[in-house]
mmCIF file of C-alpha atoms and ligand atoms in Angstrom:
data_model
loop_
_atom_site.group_PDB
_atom_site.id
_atom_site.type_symbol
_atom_site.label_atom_id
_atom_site.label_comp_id
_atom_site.label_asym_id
_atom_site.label_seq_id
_atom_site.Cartn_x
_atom_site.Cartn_y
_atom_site.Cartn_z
ATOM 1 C CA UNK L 495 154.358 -23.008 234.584
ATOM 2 C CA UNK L 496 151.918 -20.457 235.686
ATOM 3 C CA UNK L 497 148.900 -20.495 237.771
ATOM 4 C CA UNK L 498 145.583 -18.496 237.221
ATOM 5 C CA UNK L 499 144.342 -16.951 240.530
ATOM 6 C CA UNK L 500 141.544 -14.949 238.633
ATOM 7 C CA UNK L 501 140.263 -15.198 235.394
ATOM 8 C CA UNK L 502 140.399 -12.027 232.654
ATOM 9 C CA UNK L 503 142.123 -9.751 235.069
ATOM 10 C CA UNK L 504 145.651 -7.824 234.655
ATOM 11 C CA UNK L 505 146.655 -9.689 238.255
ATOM 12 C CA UNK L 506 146.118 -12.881 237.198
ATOM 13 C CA UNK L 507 149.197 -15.003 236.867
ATOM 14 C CA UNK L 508 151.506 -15.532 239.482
ATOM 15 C CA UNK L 509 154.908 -17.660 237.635
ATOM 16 C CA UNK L 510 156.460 -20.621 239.512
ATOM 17 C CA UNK L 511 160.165 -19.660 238.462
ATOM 18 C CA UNK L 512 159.099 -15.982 240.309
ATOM 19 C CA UNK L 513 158.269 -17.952 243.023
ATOM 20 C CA UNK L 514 161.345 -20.516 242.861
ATOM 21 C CA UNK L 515 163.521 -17.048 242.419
ATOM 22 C CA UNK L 516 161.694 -15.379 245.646
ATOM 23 C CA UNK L 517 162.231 -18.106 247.883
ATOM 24 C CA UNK L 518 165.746 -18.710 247.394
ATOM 25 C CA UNK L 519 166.364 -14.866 247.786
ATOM 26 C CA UNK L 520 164.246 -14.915 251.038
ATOM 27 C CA UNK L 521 165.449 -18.180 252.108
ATOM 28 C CA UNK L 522 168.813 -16.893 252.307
ATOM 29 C CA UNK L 523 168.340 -14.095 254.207
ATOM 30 C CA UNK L 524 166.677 -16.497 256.713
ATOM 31 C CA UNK L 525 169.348 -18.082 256.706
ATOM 32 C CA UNK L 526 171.753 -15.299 257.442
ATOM 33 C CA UNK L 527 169.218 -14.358 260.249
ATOM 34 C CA UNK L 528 169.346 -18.175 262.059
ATOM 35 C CA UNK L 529 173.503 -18.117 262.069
ATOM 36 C CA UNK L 530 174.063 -15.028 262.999
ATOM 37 C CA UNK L 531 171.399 -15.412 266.220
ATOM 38 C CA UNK L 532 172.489 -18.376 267.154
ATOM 39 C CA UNK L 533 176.406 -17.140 266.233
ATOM 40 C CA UNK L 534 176.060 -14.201 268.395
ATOM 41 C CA UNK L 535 172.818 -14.859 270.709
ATOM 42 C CA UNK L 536 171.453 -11.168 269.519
ATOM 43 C CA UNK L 537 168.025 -11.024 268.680
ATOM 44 C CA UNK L 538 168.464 -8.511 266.818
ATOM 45 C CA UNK L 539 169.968 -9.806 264.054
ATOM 46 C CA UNK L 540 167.438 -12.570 264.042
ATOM 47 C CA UNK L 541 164.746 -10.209 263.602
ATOM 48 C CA UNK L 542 166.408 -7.820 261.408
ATOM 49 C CA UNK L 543 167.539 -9.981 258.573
ATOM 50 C CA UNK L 544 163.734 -11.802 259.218
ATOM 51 C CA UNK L 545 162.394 -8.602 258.450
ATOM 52 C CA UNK L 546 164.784 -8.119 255.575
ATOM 53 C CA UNK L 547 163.980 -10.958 253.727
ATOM 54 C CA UNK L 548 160.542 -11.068 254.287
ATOM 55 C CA UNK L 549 160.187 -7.331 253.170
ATOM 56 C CA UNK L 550 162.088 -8.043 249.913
ATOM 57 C CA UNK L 551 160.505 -10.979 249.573
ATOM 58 C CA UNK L 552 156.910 -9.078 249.769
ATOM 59 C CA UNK L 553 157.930 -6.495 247.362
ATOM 60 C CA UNK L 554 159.321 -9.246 244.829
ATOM 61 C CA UNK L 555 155.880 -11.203 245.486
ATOM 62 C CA UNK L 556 154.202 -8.057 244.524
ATOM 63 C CA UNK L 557 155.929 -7.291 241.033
ATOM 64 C CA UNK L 558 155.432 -10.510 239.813
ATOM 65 C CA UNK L 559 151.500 -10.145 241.160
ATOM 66 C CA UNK L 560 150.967 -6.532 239.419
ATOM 67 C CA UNK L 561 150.450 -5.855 235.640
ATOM 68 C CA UNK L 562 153.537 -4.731 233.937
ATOM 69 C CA UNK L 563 152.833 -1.257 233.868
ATOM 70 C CA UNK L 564 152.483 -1.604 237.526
ATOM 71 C CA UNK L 565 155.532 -3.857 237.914
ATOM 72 C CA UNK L 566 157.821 -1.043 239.782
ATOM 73 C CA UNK L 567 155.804 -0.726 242.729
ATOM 74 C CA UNK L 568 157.047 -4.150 243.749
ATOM 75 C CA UNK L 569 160.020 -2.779 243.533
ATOM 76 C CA UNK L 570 159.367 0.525 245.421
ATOM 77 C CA UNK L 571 157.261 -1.166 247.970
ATOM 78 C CA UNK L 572 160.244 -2.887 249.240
ATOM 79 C CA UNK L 573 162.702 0.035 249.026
ATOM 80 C CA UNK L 574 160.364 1.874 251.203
ATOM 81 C CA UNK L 575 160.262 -0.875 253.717
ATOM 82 C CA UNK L 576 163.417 -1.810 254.267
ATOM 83 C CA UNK L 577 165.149 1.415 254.062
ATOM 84 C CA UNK L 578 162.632 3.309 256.313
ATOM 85 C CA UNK L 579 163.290 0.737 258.762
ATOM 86 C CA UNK L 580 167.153 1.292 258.278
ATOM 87 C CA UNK L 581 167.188 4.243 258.630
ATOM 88 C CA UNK L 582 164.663 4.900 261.844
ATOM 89 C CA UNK L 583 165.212 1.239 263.618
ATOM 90 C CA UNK L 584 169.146 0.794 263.486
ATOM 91 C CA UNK L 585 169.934 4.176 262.159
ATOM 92 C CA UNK L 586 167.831 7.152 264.734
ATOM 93 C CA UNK L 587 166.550 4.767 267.069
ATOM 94 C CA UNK L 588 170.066 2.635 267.932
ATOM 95 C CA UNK L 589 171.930 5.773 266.969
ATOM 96 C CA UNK L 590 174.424 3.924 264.387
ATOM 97 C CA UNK L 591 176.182 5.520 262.025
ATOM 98 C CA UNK L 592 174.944 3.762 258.581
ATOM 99 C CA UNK L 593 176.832 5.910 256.267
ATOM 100 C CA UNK L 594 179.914 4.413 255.076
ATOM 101 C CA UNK L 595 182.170 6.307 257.114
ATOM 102 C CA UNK L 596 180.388 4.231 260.155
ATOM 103 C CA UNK L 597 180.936 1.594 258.770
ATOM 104 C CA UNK L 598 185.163 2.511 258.223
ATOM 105 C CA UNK L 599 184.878 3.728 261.768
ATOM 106 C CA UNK L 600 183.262 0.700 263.425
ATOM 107 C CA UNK L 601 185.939 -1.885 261.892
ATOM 108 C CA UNK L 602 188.685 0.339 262.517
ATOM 109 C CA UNK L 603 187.520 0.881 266.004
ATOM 110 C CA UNK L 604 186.524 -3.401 265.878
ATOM 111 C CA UNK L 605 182.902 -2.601 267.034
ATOM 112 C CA UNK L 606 180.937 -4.623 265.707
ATOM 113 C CA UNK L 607 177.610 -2.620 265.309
ATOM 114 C CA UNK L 608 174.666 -3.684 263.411
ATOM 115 C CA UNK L 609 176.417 -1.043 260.134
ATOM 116 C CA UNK L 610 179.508 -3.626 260.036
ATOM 117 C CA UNK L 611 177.198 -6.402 259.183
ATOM 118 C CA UNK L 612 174.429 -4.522 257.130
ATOM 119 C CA UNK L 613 177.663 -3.197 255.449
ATOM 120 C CA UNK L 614 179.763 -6.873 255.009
ATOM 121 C CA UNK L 615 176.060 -8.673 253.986
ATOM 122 C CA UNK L 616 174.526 -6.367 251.982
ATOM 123 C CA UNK L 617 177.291 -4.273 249.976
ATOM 124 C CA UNK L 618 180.476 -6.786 250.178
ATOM 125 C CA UNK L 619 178.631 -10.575 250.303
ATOM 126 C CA UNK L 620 175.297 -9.664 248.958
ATOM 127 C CA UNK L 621 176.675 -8.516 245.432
ATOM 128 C CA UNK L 622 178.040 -11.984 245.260
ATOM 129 C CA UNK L 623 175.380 -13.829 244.833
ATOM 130 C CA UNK L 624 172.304 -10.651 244.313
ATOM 131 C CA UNK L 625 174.705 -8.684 241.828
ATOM 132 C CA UNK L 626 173.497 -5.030 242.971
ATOM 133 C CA UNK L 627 169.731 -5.662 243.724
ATOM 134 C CA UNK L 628 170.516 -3.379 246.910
ATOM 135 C CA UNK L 629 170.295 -0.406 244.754
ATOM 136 C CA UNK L 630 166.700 -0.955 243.055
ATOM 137 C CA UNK L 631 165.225 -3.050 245.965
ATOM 138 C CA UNK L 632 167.028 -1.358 249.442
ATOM 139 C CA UNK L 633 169.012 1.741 248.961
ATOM 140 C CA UNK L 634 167.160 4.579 251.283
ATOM 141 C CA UNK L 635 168.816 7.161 249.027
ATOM 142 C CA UNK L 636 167.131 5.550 245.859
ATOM 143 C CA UNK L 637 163.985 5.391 248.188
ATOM 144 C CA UNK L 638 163.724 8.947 247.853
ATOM 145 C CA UNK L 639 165.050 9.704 243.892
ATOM 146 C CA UNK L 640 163.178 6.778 242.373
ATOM 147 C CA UNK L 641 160.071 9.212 243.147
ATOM 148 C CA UNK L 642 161.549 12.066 241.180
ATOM 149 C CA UNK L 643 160.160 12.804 237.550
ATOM 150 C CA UNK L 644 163.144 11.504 235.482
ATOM 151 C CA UNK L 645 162.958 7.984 235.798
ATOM 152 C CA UNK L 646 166.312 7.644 232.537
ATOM 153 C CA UNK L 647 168.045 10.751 230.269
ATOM 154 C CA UNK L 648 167.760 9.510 227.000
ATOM 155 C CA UNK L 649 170.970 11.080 225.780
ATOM 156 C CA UNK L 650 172.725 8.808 228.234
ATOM 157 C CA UNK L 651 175.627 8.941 230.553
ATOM 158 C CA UNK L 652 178.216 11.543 231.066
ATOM 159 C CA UNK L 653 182.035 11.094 229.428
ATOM 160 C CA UNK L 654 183.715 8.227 231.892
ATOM 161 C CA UNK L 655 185.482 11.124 233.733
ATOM 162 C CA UNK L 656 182.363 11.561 235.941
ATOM 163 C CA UNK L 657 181.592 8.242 236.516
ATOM 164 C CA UNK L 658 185.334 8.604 238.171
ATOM 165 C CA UNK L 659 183.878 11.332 240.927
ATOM 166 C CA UNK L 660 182.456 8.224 242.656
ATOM 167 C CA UNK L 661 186.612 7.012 243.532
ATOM 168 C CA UNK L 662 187.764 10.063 244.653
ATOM 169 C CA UNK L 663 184.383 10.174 246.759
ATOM 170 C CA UNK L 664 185.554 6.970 248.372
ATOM 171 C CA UNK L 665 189.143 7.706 248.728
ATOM 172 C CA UNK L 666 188.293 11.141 249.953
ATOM 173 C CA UNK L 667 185.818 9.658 252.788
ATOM 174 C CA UNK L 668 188.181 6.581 253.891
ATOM 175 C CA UNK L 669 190.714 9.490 253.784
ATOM 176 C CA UNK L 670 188.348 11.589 256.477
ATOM 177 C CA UNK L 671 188.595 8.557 258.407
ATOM 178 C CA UNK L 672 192.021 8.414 258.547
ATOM 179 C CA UNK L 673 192.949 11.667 259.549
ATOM 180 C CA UNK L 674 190.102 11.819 262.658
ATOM 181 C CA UNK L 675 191.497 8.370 263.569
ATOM 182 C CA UNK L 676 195.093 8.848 263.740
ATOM 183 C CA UNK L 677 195.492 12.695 263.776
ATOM 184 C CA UNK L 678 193.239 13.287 266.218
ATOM 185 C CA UNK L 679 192.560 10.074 268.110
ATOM 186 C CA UNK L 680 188.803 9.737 266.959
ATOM 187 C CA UNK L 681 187.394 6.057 268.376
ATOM 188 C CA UNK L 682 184.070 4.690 268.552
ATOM 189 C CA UNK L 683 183.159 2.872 271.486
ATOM 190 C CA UNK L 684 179.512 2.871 271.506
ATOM 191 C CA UNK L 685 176.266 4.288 269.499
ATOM 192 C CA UNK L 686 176.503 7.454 271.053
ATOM 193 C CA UNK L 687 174.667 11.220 269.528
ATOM 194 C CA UNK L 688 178.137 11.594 267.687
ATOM 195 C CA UNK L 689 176.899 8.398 265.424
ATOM 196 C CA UNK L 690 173.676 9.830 265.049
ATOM 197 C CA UNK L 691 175.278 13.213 264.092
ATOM 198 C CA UNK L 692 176.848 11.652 261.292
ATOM 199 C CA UNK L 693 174.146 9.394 259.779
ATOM 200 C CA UNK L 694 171.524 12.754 259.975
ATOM 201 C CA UNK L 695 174.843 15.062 258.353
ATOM 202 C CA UNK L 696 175.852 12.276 255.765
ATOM 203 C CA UNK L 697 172.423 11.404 254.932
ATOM 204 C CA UNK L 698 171.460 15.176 254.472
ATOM 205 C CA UNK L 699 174.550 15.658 252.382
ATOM 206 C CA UNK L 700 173.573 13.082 249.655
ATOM 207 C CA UNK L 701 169.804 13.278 249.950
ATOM 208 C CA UNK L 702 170.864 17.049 248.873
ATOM 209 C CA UNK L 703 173.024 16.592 246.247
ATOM 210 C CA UNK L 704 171.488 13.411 244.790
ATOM 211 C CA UNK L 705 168.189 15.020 244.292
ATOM 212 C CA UNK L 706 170.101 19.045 243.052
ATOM 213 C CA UNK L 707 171.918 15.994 240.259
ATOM 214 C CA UNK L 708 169.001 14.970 239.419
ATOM 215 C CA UNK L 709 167.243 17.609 238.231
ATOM 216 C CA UNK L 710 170.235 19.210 237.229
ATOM 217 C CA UNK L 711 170.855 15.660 234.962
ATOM 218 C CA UNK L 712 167.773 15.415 234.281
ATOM 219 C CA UNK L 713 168.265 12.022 235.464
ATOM 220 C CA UNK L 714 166.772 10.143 238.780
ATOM 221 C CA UNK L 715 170.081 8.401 239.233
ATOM 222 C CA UNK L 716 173.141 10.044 238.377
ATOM 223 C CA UNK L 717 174.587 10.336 242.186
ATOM 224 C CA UNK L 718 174.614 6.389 241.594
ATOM 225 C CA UNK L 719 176.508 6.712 238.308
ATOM 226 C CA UNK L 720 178.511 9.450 239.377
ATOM 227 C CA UNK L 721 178.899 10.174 243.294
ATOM 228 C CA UNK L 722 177.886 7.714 245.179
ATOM 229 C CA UNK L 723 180.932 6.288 246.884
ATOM 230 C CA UNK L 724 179.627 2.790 247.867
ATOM 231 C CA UNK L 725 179.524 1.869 244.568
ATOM 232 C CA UNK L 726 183.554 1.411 244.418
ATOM 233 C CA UNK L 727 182.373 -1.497 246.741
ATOM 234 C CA UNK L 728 179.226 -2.601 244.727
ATOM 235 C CA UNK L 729 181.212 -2.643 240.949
ATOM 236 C CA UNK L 730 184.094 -4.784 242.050
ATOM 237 C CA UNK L 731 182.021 -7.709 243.745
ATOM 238 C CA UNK L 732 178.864 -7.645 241.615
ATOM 239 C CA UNK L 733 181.113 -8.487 238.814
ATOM 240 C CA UNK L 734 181.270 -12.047 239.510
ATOM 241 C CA UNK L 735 177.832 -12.044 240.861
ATOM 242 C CA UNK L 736 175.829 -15.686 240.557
ATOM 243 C CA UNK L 737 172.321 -13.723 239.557
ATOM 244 C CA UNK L 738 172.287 -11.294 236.477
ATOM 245 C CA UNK L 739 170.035 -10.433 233.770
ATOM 246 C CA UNK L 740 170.251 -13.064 230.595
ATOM 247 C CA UNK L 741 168.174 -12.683 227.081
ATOM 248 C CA UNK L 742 166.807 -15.079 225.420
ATOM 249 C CA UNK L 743 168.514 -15.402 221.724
ATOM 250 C CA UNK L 744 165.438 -17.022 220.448
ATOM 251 C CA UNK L 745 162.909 -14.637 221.673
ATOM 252 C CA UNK L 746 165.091 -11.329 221.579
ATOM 253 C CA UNK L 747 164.458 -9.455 218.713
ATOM 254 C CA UNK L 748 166.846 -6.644 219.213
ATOM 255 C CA UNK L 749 163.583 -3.590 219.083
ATOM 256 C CA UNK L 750 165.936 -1.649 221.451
ATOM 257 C CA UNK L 751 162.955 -1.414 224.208
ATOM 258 C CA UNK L 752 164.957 -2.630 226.792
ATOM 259 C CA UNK L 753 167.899 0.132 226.411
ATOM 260 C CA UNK L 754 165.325 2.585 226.104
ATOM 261 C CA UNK L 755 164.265 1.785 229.613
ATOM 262 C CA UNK L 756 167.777 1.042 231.300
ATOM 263 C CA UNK L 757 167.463 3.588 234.489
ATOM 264 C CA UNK L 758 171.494 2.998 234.149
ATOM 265 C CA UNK L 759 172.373 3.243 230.379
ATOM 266 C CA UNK L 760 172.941 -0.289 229.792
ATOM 267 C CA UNK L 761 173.686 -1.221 225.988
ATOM 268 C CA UNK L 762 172.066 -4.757 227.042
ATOM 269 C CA UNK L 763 171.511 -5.216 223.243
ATOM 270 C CA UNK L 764 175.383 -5.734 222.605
ATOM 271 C CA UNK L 765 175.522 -7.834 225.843
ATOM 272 C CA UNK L 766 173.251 -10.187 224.688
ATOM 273 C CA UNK L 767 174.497 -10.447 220.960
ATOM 274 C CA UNK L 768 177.597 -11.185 222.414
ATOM 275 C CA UNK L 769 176.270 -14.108 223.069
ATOM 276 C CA UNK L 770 176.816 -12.971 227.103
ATOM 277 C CA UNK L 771 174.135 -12.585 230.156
ATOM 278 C CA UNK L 772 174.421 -8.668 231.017
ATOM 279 C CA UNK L 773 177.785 -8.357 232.812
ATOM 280 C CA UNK L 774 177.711 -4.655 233.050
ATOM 281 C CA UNK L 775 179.047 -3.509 237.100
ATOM 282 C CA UNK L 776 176.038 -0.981 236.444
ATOM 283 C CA UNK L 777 172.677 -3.002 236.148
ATOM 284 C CA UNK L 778 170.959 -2.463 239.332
ATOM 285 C CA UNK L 779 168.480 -5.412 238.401
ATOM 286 C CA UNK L 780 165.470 -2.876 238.209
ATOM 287 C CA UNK L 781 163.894 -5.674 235.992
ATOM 288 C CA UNK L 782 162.748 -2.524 234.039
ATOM 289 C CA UNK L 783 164.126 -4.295 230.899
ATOM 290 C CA UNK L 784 162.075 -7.134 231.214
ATOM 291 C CA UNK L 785 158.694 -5.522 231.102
ATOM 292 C CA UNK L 786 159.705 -4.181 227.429
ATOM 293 C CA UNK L 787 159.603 -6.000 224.006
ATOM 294 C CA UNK L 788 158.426 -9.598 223.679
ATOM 295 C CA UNK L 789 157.335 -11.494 226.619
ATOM 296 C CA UNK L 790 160.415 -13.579 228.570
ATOM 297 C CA UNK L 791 162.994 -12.122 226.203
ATOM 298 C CA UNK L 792 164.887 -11.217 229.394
ATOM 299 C CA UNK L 793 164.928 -12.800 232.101
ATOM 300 C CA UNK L 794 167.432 -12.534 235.177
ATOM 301 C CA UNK L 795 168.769 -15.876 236.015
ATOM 302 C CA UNK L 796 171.621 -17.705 237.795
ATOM 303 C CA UNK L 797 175.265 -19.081 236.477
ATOM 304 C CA UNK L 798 178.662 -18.144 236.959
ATOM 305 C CA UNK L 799 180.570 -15.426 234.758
ATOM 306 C CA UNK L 800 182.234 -12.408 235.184
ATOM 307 C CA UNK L 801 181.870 -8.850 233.210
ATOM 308 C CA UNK L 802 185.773 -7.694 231.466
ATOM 309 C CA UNK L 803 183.986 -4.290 229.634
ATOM 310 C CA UNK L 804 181.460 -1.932 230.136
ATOM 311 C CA UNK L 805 178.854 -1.532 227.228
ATOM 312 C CA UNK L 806 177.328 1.878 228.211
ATOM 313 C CA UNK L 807 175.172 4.562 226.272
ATOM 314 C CA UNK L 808 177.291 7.443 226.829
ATOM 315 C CA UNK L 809 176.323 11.365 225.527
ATOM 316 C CA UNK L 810 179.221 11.070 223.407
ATOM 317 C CA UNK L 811 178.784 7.787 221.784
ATOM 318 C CA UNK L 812 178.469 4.568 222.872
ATOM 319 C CA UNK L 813 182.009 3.252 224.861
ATOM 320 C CA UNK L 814 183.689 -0.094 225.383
ATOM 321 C CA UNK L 815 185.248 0.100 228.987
ATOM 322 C CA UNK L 816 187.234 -2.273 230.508
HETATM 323 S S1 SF4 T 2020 174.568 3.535 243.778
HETATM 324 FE FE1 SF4 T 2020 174.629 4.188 245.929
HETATM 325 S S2 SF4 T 2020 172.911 5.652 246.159
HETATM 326 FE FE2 SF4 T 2020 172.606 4.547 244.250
HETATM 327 S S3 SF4 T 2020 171.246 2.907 244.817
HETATM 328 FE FE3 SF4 T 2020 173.342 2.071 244.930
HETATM 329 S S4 SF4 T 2020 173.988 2.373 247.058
HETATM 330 FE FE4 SF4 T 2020 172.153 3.626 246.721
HETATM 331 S S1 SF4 T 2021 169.957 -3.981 232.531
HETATM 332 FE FE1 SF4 T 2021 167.762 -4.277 233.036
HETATM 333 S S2 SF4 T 2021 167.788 -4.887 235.196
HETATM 334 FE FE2 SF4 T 2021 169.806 -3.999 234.768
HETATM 335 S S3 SF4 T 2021 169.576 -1.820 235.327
HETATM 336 FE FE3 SF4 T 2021 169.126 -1.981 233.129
HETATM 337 S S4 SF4 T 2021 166.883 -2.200 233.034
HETATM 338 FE FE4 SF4 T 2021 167.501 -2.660 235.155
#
């Protein structure tokens, strides 16, 4: 169903399922806000997941608002607000460490700083029910590389041994954490300039070599498909996420425009004639592949089922990983 705010213009339909879809993602973040307040009596985390969901829920309002060539700015919109506000509000401002290592840190040391729950809602529950929506609607390090000028590389992905750089990233930083903690008595007892040492040296770090990959890739995202350490996190719980991307087998007609527009190399083609929504760990829901080909062919929805292989375009071919 589908209401006409204005007639004969591009921004003229605003869909009730968009709407349904918005208000159960916002509504749970409001809900996350009102337990945790009234768990812990800390505005904070009243206003912060408010301002979460409501910022998500403005971007999401304005893709489905905009003209499809206009579609991503929905998107960008509410990567800019929520991970500017990261990283200035709880990041420079409360001095907090939001780079994983913080987060490894703070549990170890059993702080519980505003990182431990960004990191347990947003990168351990959230994937559960969002799939990895943090990484096209949130991530302040896709903030910055969704602006760069190579939005996919058509030859896609790099042989799997790459993609593997992203493990030893993670052991090698829970290793760091470790070694300070137990070789040389490292704790955290408060957000002190240490923190704020890290986040601004971390953050530096992968702003730099996201952005040299990039252009060295020729491809916006490739410290997500091959550095980025969170995503040993991200693949293993998004797997059984509720909310995924689904085609329609009546109105799919297998044109290949949705591959060709996969920021993440996606063969959603071969998910869908499998008769499967897109399990892939790597789909970022982008909703890039449902502005392409015939109207409602794709459509991200909610159900349960769980991803076994990877169906990837890879340089060499395309690959079946389990
Ligand atoms: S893979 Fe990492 S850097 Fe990329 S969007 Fe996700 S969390 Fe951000
Ligand atoms: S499958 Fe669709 S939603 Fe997922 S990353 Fe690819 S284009 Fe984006």
């Amino acid at each position: 169903m589908e209401i006409t705010l204005k007639n004969k213009s591009p921004y003229k339909k605003f869909r009730l399922s968009a709407l349904k879809t918005l208000l159960i993602i916002m509504g749970i973040f409001w809900l996350v806000a009102i337990v945790l307040w009234q768990a812990t009596g800390a505005n904070l985390y009243l206003f912060n997941f408010l301002y979460i969901g409501t910022s998500l829920g403005t971007g999401l309002a304005t893709y489905s608002l905009l003209p499809k060539s206009k579609k991503h700015r929905g998107r960008k919109l509410s990567q800019l607000l929520i991970g500017i506000y990261m990283l200035s509000l709880l990041g420079l401002l409360s001095r907090q460490n939001m780079q994983i290592e913080g987060f490894s840190f703070y549990l170890l040391t059993g702080f519980f700083a505003g990182a431990v729950i960004h990191y347990l809602v947003a990168k351990v529950a959230g994937p559960r029910v969002f799939n990895r929506m943090w990484c096209s609607w949130a991530c302040w390090t896709a903030m910055v590389l969704d602006y760069l000028p190579f939005p996919r590389n058509k030859s896609g992905r790099l042989p799997t041994r790459w993609g593997n750089l992203r493990y030893i990233h993670f052991a090698l930083s829970l290793g760091l954490i470790l070694v300070l903690w137990f070789a040389f008595g490292y704790r955290v007892r408060s957000t002190s300039m240490t923190e704020l040492h890290w986040l601004v040296g971390g953050n530096a770090l992968y702003y730099s070599i996201a952005i040299i990959l990039a252009f060295r890739l020729k491809d916006n995202r490739a410290f997500c498909k091959y550095i980025c350490p969170i995503t040993a996190i991200l693949k293993v719980i998004s797997r059984f996420s509720l909310y995924k991307m689904a085609g329609d087998a009546e109105k799919y007609n297998d044109c290949g425009a949705c591959e060709k527009t996969c920021p993440m190399d996606i063969r959603i083609t071969d998910y869908i004639k499998n008769g499967q929504r897109v399990l892939s760990t790597e789909c970022s829901l982008s909703y890039s592949c449902e502005n392409v080909g015939l109207p409602k062919a794709l459509k991200a929805n909610w159900g349960f089922d769980c991803g076994t292989k990877e169906l990837l375009n890879m340089r060499n071919g395309p690959v079946d990983k389990s």
